[in-house]
Coordinates of C-alpha atoms in Angstrom, one line a residue:
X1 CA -18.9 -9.0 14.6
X2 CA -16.0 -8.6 12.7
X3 CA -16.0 -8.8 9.0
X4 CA -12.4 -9.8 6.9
X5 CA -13.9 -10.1 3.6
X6 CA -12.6 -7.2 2.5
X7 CA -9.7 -7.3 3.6
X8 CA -9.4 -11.2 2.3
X9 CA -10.0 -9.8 -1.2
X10 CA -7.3 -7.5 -0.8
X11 CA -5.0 -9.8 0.2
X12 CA -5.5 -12.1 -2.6
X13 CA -5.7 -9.6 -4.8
X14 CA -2.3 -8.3 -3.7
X15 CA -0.6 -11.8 -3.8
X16 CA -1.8 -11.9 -7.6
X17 CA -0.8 -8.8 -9.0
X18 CA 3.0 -9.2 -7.0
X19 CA 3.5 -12.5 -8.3
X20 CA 3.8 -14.3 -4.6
X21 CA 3.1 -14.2 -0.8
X22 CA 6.3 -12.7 0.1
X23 CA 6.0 -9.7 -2.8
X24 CA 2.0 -9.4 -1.6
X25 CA 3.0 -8.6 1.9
X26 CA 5.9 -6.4 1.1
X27 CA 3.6 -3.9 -0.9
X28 CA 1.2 -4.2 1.7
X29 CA 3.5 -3.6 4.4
X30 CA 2.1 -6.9 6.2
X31 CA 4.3 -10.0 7.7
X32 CA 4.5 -13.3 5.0
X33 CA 2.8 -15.6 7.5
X34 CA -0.5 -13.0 7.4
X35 CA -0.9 -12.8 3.7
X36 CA -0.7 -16.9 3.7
X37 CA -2.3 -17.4 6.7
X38 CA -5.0 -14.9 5.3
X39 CA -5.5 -16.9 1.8
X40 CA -6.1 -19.8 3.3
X41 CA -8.7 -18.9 5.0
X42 CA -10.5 -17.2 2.2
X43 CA -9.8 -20.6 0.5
X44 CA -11.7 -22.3 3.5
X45 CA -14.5 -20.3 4.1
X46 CA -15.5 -20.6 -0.1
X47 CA -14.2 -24.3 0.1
X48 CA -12.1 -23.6 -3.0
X49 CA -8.4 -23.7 -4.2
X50 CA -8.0 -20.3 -6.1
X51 CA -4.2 -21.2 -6.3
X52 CA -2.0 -24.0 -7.1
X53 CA 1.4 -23.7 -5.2
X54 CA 4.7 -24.8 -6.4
X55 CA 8.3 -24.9 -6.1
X56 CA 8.4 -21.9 -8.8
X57 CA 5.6 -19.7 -7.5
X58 CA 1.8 -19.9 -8.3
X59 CA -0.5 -19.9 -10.5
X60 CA -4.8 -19.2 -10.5
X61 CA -7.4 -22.2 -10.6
X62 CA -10.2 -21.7 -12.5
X63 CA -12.3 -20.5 -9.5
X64 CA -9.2 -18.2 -8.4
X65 CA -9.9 -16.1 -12.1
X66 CA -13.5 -15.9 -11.2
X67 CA -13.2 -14.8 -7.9
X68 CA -10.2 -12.8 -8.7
X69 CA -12.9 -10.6 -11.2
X70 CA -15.2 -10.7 -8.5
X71 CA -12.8 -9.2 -5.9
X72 CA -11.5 -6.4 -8.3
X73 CA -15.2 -5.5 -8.8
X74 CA -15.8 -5.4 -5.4
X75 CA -13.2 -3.1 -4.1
X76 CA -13.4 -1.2 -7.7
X77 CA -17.2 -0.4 -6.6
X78 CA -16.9 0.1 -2.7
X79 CA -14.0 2.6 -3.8
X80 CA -16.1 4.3 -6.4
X81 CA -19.3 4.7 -4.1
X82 CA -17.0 6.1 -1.2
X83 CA -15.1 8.6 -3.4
X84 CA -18.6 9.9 -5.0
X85 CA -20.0 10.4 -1.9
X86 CA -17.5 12.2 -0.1
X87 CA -17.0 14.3 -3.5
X88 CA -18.2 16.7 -1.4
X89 CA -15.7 18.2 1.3
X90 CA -19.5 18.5 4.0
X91 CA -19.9 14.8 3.3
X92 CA -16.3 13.3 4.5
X93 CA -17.5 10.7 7.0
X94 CA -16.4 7.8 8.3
X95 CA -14.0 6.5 10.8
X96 CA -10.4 7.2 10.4
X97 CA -7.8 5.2 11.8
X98 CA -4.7 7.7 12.7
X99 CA -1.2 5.9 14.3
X100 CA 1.7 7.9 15.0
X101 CA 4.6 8.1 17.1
X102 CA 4.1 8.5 21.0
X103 CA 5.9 11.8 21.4
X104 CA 5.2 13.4 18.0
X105 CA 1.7 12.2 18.5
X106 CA 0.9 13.5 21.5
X107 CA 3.3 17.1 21.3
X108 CA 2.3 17.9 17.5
X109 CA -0.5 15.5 15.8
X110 CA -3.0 15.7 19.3
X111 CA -3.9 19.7 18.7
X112 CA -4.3 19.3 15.1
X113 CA -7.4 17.2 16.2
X114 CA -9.9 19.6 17.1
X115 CA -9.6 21.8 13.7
X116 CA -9.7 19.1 11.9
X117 CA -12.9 17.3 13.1
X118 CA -14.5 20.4 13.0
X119 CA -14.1 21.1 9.8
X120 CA -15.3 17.4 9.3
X121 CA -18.4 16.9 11.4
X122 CA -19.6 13.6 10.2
X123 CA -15.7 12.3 10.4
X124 CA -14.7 9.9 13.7
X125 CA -10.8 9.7 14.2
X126 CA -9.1 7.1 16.2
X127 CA -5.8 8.1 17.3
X128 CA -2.9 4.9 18.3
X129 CA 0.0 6.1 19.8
X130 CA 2.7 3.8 19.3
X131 CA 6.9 4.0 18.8
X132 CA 6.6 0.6 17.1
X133 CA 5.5 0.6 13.3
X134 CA 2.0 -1.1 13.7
X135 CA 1.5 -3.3 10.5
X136 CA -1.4 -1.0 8.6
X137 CA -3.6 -3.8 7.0
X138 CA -3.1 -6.0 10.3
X139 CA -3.9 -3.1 12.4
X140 CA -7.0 -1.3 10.3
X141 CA -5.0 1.6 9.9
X142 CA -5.4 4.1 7.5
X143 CA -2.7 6.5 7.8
X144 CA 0.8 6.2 9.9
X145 CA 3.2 8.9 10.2
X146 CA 6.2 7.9 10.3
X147 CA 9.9 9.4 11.3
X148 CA 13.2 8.8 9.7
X149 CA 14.3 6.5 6.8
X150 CA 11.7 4.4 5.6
X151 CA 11.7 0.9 5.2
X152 CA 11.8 -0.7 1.7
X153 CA 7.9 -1.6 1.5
X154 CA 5.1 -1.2 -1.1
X155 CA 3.4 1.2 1.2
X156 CA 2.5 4.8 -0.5
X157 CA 4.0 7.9 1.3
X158 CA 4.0 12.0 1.6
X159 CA 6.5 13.8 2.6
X160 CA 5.2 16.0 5.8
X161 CA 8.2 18.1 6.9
X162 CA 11.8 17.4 7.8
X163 CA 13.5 15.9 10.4
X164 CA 16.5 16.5 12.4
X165 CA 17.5 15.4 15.9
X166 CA 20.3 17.2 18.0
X167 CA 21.8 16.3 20.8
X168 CA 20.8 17.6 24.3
X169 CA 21.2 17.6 28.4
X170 CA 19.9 19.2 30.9
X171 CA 22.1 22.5 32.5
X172 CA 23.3 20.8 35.6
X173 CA 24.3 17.5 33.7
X174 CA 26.2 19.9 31.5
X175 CA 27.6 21.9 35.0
X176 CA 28.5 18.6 36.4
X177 CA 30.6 16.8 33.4
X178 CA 31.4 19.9 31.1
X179 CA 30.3 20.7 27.5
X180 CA 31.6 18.1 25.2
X181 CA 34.1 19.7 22.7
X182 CA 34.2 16.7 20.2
X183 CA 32.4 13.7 20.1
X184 CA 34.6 12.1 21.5
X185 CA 34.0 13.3 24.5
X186 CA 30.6 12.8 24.6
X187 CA 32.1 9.0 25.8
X188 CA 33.1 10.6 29.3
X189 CA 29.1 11.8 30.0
X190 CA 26.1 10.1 30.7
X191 CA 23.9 8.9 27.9
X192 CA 20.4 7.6 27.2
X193 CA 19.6 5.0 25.2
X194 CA 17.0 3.4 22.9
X195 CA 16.0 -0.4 23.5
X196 CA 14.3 -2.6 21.3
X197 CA 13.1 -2.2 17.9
X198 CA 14.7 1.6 17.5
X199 CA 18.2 0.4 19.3
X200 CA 19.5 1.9 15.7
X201 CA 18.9 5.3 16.6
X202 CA 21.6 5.0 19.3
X203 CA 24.1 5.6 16.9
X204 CA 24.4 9.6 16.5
X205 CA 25.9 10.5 13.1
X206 CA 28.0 14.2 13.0
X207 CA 29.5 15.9 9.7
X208 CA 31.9 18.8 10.9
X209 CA 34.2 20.1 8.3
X210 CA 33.5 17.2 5.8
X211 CA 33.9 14.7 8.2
X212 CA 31.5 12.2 9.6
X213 CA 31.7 10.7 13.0
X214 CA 29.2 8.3 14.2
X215 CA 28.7 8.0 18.2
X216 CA 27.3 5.0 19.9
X217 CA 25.1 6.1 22.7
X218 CA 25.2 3.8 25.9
X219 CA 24.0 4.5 29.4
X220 CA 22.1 3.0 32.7
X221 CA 18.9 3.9 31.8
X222 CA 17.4 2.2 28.3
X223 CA 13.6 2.0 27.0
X224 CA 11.5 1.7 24.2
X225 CA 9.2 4.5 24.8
X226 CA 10.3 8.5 23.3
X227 CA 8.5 10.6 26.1
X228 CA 10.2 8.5 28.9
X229 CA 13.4 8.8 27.7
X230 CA 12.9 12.3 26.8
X231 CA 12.0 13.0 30.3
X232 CA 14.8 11.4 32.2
X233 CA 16.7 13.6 29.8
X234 CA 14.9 16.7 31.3
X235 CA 16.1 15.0 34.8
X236 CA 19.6 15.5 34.3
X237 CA 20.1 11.8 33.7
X238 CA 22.0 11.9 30.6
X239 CA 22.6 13.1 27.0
X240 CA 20.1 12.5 24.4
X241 CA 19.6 12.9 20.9
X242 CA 16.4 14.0 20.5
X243 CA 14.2 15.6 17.4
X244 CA 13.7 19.0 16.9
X245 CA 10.1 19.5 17.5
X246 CA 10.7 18.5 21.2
X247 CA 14.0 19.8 21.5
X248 CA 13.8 23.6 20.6
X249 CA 11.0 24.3 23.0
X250 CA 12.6 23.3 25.8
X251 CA 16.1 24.6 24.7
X252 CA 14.9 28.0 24.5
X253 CA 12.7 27.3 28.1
X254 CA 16.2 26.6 29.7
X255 CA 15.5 23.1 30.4
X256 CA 17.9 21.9 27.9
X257 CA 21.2 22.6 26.6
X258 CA 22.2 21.8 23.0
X259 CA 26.0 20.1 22.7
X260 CA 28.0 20.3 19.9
X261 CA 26.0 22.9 18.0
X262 CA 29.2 23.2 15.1
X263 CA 28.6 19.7 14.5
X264 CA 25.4 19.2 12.0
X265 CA 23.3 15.6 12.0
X266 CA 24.4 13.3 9.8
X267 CA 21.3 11.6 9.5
X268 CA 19.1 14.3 8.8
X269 CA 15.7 12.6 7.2
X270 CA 11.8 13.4 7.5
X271 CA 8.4 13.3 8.8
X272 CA 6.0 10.9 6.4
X273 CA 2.7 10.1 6.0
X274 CA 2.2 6.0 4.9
X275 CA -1.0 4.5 3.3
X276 CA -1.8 1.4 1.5
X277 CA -1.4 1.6 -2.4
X278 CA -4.9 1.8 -2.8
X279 CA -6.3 3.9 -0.2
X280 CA -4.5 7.2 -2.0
X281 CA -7.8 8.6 -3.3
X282 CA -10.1 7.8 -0.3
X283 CA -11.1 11.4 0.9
X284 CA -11.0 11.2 4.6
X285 CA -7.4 10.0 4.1
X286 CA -6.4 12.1 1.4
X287 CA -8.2 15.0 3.5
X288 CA -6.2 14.3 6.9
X289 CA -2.9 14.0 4.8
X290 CA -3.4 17.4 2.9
X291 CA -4.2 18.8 6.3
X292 CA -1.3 17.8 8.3
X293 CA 1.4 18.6 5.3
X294 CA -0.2 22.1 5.2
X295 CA 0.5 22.7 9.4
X296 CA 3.9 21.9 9.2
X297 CA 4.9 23.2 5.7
X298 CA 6.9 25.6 7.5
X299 CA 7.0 24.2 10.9
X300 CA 8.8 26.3 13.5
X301 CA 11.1 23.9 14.9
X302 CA 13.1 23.9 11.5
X303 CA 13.9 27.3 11.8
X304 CA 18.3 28.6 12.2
X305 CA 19.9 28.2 15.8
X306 CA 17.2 25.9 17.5

């Protein structure tokens, strides 16, 4: 049966130390209607008010200070009791709850598995692949890597590596329509496009000689999902932009071709590993984080000419 207490206490918390519902669930990287909907069940299930609302904000009831105290203790000693006994690196245990992006999931994050988890043999990892950004107190997630610019949320983050995406088609794509010389010209060929929530990473940013040029990629085929569009790319259905660590394999296998390799990305961002504010020193997590940072502090795909 599933228990929310904990994560009830955090909530409240959260709204207490922010000042409000909507501050609570920006620095926990959770939706408005979740950290109210969240309170007031906490406030049902002890059959107390711990807040009076207002027009100006809130403010704590008498039984909101004492359970307030009560909560703090609570996560103060459950975070305690798991640091000391995982002090030890043989005694990191527990379940860890991993999301990450489909294609960087399965192509870089999936065969960094194995070494892990053996070096952690009490240690269970759940893996969610997923292009959306899964909401991490919502979704029981402890770690999310993330790519590109980050939102504007409370949530902690690591830098893991760079990012770049560069644009690609397949060779007889490129025999049929030409190489592109400019951007413009990348209007006259074929593209693929991302729907839904990353529709924003249709527009490809270039900087040649001092000057940017944004592009806005449209085409026939559209989805939501990296690994499908990234294979009708490899089909010869249209132009991409795609990231590096996908990219350069393939470009040097022949499968792709890069265009416009004098024009550098614009948009040029990074990898990143989110957590909640207070999960930083929880050793699984802090574990998983260091691990990953350290296999791709130089990774390959960031190397000249890929």
């Amino acid at each position: 049966m599933r228990d929310d207490r904990l994560i009830e206490m955090r909530v409240f918390r959260a709204v207490v130390e922010s000042g409000g519902f909507t501050a609570a669930a920006h620095r926990l990287g959770a939706s408005q209607p979740f950290v109210s909907q969240t309170v007031q069940r906490l406030e049902a299930r002890l059959g107390a008010t711990l807040l009076h609302r207002t027009t100006r904000g809130h403010r704590l009831t008498p039984e909101g200070e004492r359970f307030l105290d009560a909560a703090c203790r609570v996560i103060g000693a459950l975070e305690a009791a798991e640091a000391d006994w995982q002090r030890e690196e043989a005694r990191i245990d527990g379940r860890l709850r991993v999301s990450a992006p489909i294609a960087f999931g399965l192509d870089r994050i999936t065969p960094l598995i194995p070494a892990f988890l053996a070096r952690h043999p009490n240690l269970s990892l759940d893996l969610r692949l997923t292009d959306d950004h899964e909401n991490l107190i919502e979704g029981g997630i402890d770690v999310a890597i993330r790519m590109g610019t980050l939102s504007d949320s409370g949530l902690m983050h690591r830098r893991i590596c760079g990012l770049r995406r560069v644009v690609v088609a397949a060779p007889d794509l490129v025999a049929r329509h030409g190489a592109p010389a400019t951007v413009e010209d990348l209007s006259r060929m074929p593209c693929i496009a991302w729907d839904g929530s990353r529709e924003h990473l249709n527009r490809w940013t270039f900087v040649k000689d001092g000057r940017t040029t944004t592009f806005r990629a449209r085409g026939r085929f559209r989805g939501n999902q990296g690994m499908s569009l990234f294979e009708m790319c490899l089909a010869g259905f249209g132009v991409m932009r795609v990231a590096e660590h996908l990219a350069r394999p393939a470009i040097e296998g022949g499968r792709l071709v890069r265009l416009l390799p004098d024009h550098a990305p614009g948009d040029a961002t990074a990898i990143n590993a989110v957590f909640l504010p207070d999960r930083h020193l929880v050793p699984r997590i802090r574990n998983f984080i260091d691990f990953v940072a350290e296999a791709f502090r130089a990774p390959d795909w960031e190397a000249e000419g890929a």
